[in-house]
PDB file of C-alpha atoms in Angstrom:
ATOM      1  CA  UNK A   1      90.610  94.545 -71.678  1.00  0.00           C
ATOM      2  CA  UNK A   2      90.170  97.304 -69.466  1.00  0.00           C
ATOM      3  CA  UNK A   3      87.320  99.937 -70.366  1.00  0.00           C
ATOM      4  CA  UNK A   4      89.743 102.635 -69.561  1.00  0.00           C
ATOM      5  CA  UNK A   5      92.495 101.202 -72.050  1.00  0.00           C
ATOM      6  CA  UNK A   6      92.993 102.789 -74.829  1.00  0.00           C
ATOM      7  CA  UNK A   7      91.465 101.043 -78.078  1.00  0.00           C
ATOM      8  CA  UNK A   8      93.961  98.863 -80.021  1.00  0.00           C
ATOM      9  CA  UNK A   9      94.995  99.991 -83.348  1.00  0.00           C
ATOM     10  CA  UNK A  10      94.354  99.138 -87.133  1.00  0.00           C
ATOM     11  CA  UNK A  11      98.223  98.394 -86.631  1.00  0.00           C
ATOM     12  CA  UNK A  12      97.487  96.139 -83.180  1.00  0.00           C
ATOM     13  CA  UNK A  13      94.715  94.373 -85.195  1.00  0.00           C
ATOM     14  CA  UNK A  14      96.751  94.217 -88.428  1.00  0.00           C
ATOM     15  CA  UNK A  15      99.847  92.313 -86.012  1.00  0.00           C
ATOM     16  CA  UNK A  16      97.688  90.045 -84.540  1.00  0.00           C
ATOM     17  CA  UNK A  17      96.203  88.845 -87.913  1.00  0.00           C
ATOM     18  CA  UNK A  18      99.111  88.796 -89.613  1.00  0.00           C
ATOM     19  CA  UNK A  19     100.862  86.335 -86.271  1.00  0.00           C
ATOM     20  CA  UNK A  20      98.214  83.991 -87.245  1.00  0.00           C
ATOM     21  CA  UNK A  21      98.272  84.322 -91.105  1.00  0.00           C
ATOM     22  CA  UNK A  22     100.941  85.754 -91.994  1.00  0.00           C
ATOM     23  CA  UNK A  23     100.896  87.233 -95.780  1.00  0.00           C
ATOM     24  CA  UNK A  24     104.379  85.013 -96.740  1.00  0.00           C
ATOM     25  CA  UNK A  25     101.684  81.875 -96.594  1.00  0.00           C
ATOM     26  CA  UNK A  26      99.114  83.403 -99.630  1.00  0.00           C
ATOM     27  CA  UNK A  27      99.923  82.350-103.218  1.00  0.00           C
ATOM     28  CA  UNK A  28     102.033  84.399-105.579  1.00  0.00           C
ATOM     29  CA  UNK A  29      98.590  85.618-107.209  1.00  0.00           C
ATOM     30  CA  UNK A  30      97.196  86.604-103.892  1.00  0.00           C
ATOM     31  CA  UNK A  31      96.422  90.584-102.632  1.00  0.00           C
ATOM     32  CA  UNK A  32      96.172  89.671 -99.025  1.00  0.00           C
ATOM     33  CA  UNK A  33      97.422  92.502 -96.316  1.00  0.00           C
ATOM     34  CA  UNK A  34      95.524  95.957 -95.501  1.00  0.00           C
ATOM     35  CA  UNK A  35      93.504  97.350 -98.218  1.00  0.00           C
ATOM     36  CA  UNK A  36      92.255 100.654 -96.712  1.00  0.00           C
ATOM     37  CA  UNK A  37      92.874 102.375 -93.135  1.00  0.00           C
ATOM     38  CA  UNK A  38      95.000 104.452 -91.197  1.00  0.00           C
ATOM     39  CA  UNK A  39      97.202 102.256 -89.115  1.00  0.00           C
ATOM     40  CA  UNK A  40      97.086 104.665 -86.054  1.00  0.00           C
ATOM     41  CA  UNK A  41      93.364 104.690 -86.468  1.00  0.00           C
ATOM     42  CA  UNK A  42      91.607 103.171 -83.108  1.00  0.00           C
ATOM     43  CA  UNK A  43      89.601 100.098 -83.612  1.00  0.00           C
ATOM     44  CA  UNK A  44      86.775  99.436 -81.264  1.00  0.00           C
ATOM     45  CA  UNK A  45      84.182  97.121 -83.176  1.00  0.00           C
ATOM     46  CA  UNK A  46      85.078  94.477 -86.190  1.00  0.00           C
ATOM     47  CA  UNK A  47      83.172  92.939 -88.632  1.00  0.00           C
ATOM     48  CA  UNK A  48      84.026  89.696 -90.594  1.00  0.00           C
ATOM     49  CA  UNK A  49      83.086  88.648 -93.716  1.00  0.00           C
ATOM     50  CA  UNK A  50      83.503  85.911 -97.037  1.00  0.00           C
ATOM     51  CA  UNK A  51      82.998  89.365 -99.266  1.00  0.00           C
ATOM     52  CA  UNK A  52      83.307  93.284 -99.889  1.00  0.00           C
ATOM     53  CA  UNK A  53      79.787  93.712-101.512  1.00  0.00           C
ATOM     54  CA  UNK A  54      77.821  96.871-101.097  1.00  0.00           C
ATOM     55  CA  UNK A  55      75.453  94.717 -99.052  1.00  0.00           C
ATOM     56  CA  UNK A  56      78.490  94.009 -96.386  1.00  0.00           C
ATOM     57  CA  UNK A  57      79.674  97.185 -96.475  1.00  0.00           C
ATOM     58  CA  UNK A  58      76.223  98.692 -95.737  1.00  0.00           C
ATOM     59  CA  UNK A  59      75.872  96.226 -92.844  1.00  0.00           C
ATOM     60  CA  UNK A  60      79.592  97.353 -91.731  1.00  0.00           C
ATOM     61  CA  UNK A  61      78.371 101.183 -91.574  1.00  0.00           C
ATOM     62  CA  UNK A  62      75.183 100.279 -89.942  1.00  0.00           C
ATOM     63  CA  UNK A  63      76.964  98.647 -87.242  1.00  0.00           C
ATOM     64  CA  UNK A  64      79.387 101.229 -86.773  1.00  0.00           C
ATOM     65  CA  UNK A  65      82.306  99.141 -87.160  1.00  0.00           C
ATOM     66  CA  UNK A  66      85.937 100.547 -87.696  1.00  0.00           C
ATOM     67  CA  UNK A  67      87.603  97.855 -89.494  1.00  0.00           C
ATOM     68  CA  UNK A  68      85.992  95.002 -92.054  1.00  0.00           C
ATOM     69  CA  UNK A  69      88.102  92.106 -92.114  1.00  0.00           C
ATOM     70  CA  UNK A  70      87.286  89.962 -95.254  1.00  0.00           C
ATOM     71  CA  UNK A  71      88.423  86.382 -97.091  1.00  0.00           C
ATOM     72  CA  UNK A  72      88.135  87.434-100.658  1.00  0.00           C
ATOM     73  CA  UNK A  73      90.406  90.635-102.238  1.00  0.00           C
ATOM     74  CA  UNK A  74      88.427  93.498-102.969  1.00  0.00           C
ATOM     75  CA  UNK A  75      91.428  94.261-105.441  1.00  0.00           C
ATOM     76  CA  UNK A  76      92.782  90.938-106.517  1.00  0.00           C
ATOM     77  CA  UNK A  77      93.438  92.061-110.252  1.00  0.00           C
ATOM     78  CA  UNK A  78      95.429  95.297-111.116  1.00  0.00           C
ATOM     79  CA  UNK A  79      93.232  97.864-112.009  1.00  0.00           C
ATOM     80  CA  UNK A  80      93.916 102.249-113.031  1.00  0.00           C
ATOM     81  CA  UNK A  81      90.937 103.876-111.089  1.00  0.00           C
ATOM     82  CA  UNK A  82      88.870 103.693-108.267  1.00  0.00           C
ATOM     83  CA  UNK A  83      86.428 106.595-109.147  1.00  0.00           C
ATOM     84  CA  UNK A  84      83.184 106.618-107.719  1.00  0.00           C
ATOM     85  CA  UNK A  85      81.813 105.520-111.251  1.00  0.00           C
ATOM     86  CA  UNK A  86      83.273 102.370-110.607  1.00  0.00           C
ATOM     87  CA  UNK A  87      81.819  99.591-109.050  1.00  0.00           C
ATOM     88  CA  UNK A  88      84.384  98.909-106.775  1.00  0.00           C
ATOM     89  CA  UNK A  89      85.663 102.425-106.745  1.00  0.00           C
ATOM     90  CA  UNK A  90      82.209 103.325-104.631  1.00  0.00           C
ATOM     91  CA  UNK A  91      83.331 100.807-102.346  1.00  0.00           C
ATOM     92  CA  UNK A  92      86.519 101.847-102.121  1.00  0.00           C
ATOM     93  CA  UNK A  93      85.011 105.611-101.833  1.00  0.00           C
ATOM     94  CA  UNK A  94      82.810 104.770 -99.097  1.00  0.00           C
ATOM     95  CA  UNK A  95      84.993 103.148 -96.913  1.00  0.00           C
ATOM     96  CA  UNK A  96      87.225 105.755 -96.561  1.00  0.00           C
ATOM     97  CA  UNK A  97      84.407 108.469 -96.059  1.00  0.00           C
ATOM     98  CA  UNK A  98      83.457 106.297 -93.282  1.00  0.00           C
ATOM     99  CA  UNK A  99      86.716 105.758 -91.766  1.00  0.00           C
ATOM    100  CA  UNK A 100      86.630 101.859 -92.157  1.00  0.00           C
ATOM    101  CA  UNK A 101      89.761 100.101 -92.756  1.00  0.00           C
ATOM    102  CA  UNK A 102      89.719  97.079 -94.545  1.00  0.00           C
ATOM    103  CA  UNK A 103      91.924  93.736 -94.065  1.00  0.00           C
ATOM    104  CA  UNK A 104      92.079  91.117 -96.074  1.00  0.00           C
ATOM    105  CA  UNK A 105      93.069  87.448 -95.515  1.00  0.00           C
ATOM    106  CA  UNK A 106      92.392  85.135 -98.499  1.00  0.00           C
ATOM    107  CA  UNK A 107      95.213  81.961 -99.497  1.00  0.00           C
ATOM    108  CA  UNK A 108      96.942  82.510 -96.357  1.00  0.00           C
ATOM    109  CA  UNK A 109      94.063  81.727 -93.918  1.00  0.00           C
ATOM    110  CA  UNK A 110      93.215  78.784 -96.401  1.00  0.00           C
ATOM    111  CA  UNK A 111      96.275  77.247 -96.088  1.00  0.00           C
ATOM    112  CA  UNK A 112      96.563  78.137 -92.153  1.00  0.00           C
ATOM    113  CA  UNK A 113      96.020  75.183 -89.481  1.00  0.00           C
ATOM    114  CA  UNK A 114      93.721  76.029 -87.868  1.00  0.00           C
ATOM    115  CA  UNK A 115      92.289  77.787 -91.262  1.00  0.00           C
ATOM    116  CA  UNK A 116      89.180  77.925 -93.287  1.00  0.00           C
ATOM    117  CA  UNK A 117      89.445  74.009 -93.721  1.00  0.00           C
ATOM    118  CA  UNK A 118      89.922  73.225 -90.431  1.00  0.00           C
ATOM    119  CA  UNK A 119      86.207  75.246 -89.709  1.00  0.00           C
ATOM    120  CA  UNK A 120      84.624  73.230 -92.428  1.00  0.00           C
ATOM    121  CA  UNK A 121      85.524  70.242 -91.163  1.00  0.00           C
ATOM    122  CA  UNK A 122      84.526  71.416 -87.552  1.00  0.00           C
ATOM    123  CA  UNK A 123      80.873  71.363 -89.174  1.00  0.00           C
ATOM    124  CA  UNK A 124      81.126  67.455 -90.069  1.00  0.00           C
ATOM    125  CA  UNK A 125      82.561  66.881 -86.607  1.00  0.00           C
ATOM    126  CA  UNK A 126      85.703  65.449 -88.564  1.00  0.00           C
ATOM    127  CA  UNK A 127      88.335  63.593 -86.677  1.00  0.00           C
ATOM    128  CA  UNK A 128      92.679  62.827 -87.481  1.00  0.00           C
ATOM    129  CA  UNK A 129      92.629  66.010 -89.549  1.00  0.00           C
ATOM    130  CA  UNK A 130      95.158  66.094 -91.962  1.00  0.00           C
ATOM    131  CA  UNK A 131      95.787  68.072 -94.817  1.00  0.00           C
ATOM    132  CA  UNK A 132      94.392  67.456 -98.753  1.00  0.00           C
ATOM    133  CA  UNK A 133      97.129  69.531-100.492  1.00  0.00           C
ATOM    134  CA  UNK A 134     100.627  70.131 -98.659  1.00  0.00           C
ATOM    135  CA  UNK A 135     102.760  73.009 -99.733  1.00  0.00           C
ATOM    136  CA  UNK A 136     105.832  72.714-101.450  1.00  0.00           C
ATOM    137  CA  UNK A 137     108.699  71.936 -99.272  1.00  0.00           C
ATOM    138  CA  UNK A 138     110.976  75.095 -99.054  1.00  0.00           C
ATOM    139  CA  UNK A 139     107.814  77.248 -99.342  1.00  0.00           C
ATOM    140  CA  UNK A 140     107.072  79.706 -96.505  1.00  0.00           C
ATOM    141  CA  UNK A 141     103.786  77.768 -95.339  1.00  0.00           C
ATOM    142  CA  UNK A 142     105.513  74.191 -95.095  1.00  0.00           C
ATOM    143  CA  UNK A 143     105.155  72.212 -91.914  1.00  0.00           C
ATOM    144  CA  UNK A 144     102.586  72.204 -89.039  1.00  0.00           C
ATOM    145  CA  UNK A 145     100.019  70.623 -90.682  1.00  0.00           C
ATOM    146  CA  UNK A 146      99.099  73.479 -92.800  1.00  0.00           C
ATOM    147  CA  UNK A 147      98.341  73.071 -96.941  1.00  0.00           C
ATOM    148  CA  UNK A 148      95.153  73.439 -98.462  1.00  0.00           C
ATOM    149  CA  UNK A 149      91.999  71.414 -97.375  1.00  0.00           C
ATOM    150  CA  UNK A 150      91.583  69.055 -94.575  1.00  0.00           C
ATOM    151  CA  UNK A 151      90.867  65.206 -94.720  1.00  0.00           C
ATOM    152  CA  UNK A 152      89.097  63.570 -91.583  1.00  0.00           C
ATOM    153  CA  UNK A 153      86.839  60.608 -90.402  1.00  0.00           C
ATOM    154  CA  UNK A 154      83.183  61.280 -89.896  1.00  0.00           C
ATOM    155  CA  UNK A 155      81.867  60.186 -86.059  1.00  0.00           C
ATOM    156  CA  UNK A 156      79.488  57.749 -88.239  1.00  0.00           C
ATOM    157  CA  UNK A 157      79.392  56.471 -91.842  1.00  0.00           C
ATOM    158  CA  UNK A 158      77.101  57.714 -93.838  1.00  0.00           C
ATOM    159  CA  UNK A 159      75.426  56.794 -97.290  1.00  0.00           C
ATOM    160  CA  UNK A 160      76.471  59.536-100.292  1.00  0.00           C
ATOM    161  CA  UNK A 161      72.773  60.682-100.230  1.00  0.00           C
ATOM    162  CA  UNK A 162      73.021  60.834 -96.247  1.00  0.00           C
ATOM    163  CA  UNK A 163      75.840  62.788 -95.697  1.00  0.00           C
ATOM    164  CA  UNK A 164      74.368  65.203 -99.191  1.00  0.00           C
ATOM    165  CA  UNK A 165      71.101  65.842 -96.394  1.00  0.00           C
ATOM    166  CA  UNK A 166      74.174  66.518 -93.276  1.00  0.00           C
ATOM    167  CA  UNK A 167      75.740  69.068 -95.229  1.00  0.00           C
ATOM    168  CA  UNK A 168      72.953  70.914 -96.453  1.00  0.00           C
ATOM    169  CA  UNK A 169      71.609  70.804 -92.595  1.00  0.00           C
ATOM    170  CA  UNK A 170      75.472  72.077 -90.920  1.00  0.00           C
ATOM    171  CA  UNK A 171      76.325  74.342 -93.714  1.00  0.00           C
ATOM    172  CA  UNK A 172      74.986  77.784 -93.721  1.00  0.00           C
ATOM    173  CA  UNK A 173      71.717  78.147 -95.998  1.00  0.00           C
ATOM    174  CA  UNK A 174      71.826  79.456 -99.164  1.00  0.00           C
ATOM    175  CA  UNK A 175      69.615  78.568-101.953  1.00  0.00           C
ATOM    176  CA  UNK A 176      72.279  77.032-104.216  1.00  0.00           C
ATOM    177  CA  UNK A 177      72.033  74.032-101.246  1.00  0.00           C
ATOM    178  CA  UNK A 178      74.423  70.411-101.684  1.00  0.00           C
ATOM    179  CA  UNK A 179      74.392  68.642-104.617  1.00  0.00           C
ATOM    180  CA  UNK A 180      76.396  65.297-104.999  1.00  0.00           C
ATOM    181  CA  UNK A 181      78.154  63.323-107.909  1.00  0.00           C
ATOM    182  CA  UNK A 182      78.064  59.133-107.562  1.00  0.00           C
ATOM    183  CA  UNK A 183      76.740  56.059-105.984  1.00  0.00           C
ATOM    184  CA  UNK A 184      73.874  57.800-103.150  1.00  0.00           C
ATOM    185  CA  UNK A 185      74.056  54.515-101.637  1.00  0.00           C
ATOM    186  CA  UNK A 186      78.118  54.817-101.394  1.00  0.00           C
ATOM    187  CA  UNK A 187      79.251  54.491 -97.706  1.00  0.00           C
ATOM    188  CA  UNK A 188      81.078  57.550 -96.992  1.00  0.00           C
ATOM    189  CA  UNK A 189      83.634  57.361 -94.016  1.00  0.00           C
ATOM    190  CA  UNK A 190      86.265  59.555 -94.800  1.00  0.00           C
ATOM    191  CA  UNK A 191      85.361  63.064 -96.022  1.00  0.00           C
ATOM    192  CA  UNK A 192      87.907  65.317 -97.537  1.00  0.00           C
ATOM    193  CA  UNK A 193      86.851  69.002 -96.897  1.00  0.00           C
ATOM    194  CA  UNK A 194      88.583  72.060 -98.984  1.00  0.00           C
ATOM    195  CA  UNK A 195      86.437  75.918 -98.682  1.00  0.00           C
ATOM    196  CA  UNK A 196      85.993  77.586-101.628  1.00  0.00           C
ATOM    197  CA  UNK A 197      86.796  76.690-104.971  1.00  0.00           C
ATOM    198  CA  UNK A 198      88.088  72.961-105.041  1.00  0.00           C
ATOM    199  CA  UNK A 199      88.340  71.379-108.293  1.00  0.00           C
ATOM    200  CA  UNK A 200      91.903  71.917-108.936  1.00  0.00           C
ATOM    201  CA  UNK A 201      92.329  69.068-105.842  1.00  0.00           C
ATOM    202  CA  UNK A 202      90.209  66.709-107.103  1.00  0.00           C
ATOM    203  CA  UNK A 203      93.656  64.531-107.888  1.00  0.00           C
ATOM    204  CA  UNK A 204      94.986  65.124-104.448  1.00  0.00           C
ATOM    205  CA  UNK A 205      91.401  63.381-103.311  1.00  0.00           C
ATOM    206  CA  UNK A 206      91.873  60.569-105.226  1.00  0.00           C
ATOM    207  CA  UNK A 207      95.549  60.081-104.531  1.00  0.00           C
ATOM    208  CA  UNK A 208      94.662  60.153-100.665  1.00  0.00           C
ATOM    209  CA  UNK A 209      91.819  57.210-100.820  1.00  0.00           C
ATOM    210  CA  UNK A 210      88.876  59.267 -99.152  1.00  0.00           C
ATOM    211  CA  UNK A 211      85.340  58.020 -99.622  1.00  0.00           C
ATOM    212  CA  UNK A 212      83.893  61.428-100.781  1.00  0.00           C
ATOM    213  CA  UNK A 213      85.550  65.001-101.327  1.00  0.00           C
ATOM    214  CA  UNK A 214      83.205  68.086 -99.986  1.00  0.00           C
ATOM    215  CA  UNK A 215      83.925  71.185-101.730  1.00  0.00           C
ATOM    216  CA  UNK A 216      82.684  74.459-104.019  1.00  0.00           C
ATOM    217  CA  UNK A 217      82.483  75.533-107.701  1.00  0.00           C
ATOM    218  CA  UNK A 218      82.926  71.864-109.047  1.00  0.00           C
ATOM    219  CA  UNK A 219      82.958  72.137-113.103  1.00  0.00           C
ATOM    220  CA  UNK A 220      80.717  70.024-115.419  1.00  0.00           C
ATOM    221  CA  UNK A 221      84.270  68.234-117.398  1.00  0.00           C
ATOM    222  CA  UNK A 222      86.438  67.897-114.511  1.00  0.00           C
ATOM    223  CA  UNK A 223      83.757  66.275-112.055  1.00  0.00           C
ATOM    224  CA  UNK A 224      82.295  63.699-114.858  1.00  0.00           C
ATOM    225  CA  UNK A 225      86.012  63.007-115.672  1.00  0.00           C
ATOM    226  CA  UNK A 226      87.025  62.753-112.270  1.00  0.00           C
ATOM    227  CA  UNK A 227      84.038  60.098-111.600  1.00  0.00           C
ATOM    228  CA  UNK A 228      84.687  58.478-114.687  1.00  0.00           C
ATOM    229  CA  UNK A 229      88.526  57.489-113.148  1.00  0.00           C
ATOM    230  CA  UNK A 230      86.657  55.821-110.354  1.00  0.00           C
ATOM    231  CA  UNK A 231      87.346  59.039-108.090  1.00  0.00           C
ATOM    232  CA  UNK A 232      85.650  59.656-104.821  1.00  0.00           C
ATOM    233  CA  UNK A 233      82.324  60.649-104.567  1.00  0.00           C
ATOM    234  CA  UNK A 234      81.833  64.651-104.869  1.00  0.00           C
ATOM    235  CA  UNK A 235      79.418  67.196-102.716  1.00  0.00           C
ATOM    236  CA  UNK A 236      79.755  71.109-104.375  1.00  0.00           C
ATOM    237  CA  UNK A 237      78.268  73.584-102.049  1.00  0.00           C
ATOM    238  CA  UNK A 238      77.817  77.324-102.509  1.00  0.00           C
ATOM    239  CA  UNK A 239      81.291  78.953-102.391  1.00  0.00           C
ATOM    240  CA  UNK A 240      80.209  81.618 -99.387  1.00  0.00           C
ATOM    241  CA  UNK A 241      79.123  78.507 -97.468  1.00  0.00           C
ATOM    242  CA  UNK A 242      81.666  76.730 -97.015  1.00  0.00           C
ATOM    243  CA  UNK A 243      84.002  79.451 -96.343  1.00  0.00           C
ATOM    244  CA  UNK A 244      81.534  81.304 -93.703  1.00  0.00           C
ATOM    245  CA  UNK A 245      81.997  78.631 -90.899  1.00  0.00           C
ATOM    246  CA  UNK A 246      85.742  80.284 -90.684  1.00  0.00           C
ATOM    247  CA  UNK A 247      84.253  83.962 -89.671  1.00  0.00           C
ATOM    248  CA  UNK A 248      83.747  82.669 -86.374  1.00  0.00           C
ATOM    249  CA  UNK A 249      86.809  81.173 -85.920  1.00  0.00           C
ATOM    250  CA  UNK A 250      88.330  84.811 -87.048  1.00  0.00           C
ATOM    251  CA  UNK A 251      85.850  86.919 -84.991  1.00  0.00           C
ATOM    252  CA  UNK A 252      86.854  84.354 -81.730  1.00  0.00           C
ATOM    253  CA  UNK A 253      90.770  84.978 -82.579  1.00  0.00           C
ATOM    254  CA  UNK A 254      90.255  89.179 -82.375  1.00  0.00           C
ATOM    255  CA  UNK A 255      87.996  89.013 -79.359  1.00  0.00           C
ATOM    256  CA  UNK A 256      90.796  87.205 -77.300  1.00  0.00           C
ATOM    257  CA  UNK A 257      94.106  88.533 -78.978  1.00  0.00           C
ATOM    258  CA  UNK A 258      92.889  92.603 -78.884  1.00  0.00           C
ATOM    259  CA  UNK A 259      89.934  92.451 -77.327  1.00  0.00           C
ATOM    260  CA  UNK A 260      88.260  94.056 -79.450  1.00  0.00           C
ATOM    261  CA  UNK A 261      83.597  93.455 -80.509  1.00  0.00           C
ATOM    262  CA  UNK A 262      83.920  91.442 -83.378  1.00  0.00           C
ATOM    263  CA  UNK A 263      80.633  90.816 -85.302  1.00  0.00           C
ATOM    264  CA  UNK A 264      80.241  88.300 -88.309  1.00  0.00           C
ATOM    265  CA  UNK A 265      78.301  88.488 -91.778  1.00  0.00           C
ATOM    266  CA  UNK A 266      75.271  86.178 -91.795  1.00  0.00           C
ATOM    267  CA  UNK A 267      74.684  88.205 -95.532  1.00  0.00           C
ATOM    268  CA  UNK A 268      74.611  85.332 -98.113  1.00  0.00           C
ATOM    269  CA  UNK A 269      76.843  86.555-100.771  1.00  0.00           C
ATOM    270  CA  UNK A 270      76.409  83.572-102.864  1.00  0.00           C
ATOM    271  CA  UNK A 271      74.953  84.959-106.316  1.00  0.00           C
ATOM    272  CA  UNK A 272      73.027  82.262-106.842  1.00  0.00           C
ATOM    273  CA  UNK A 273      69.417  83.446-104.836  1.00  0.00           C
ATOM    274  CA  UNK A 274      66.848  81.248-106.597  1.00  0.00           C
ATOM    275  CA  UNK A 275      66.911  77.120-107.059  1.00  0.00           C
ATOM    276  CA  UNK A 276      64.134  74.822-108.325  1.00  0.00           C
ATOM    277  CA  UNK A 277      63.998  71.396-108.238  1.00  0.00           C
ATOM    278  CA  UNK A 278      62.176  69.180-111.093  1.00  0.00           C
ATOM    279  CA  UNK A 279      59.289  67.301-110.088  1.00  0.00           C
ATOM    280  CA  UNK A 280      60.137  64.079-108.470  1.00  0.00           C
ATOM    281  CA  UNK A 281      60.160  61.041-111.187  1.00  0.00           C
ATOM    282  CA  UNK A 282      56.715  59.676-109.913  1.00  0.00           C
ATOM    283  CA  UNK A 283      55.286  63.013-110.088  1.00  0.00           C
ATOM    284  CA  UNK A 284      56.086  63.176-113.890  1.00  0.00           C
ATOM    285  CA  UNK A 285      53.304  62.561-116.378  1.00  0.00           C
ATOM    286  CA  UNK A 286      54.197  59.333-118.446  1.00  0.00           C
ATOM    287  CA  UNK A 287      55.381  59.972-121.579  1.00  0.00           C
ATOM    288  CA  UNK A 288      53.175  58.233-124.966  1.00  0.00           C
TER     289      UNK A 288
END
């Protein structure tokens, strides 16, 4: 874009996003769309990020941005106020002080190909991508490969406890790291892949025969269970981690389409900031 062009708009940016995830793809439950912002309002620097926390927003200010585009709703459930008393009616407040729109794009960038799957399985170097969970025929995001998660063959097998060591190495850092459910000496060729919170495709893993199912938020009943039914092997991640990879998928799609600076979040927004380990079993003193 030419320096003497005139900026694109919150509108221009708002088009582009909504070309390549358009809001008829999100779930029924979903507040995807703009948040905040005047859509005349020129937009010459972006930021992306997993959340709207004061910590992103500060970073957003500090870097003089004019638009935050985010994965998760600031306003996903219905709420009477956003006074400043509120915690995220100061959000909302301080964002419009600053003149920073806000975008979001949440369950229809999940289900998108390429979406937030398809940049977690970019980590693992996954090949044959196909989806984990297909949308209902007659819905507005079937056909094109889209549907929720991706399922792919690693470049090399790998044991369970192996490919537990890759993920916490390609994943971004957080302290909650990888933990894994079965056999660490199962060979792992397959991997399904699904950002964010997973469990409710743990059938959809099974059903499609992979070796081991990578995903977030996994729940103490449904992963034993799931095991139990000789399922595949599981690896839960922090949430933000596996759905930061996609920011720079996002930030790469603005920079060409509008031509806009696009920066992304490194912020960890996981919640979870502290993680010990017990002492290995030789280390333990033996018991009388």
């Amino acid at each position: 874009m030419s320096t003497d062009a005139a900026p694109p708009t919150v509108a221009d940016v708002v088009a582009e996003l909504e070309r390549r995830y358009p809001p008829a793809w999100a779930e029924d439950w979903d507040r995807v769309g703009l948040v905040l912002g005047e859509p005349c309002a020129p937009v010459r620097r972006v930021l992306c990020v997993v959340d709207v926390v004061p910590e992103t927003v500060a970073e957003a200010l500090d870097a003089g941005v004019d638009m935050i585009v985010a994965h998760h709703p600031l306003l996903l459930r219905g709420v009477s106020s956003v006074a400043p008393t509120t915690y995220k009616g100061r959000i909302v407040h301080r964002l419009i002080k600053s003149d920073v729109a806000l975008y979001i794009a949440h369950t229809n960038a999940d289900v998108a190909a390429p979406g937030v799957s398809d940049a977690l399985a970019a980590r693992f170097g996954l090949t044959g991508l196909r989806p984990l969970h297909r949308p209902a025929p007659g819905s507005p995001a079937h056909g094109d490969g889209r549907g929720i998660g991706r399922i792919g063959e690693l470049p090399e097998p790998m044991t369970l406890a192996e490919l537990t060591r890759h993920a916490a190495a390609v994943l971004p850092a957080t302290a909650w790291g990888v933990r894994a459910a079965g056999d660490p000496g199962r060979m792992v060729r397959t991997l399904a892949v699904s950002g964010g919170a997973g469990d409710g495709f743990l059938a959809d893993a099974t059903a499609a025969g992979v070796d081991a199912y990578l995903t977030a938020d996994l729940r103490h009943h449904p992963a034993g269970e799931h095991l139990a039914a000789d399922g595949p092997a599981l690896l839960d991640a922090a949430h933000w981690a596996t759905e930061r990879p996609w920011l720079d998928d996002l930030a790469a799609l603005l920079r060409e389409a509008t031509g806009v600076e696009t920066l992304v979040s490194d912020l960890a927004t996981d919640p979870w900031t502290v993680h010990a380990a017990p002492p290995a079993v030789d280390d333990k003193e033996p018991r009388p």
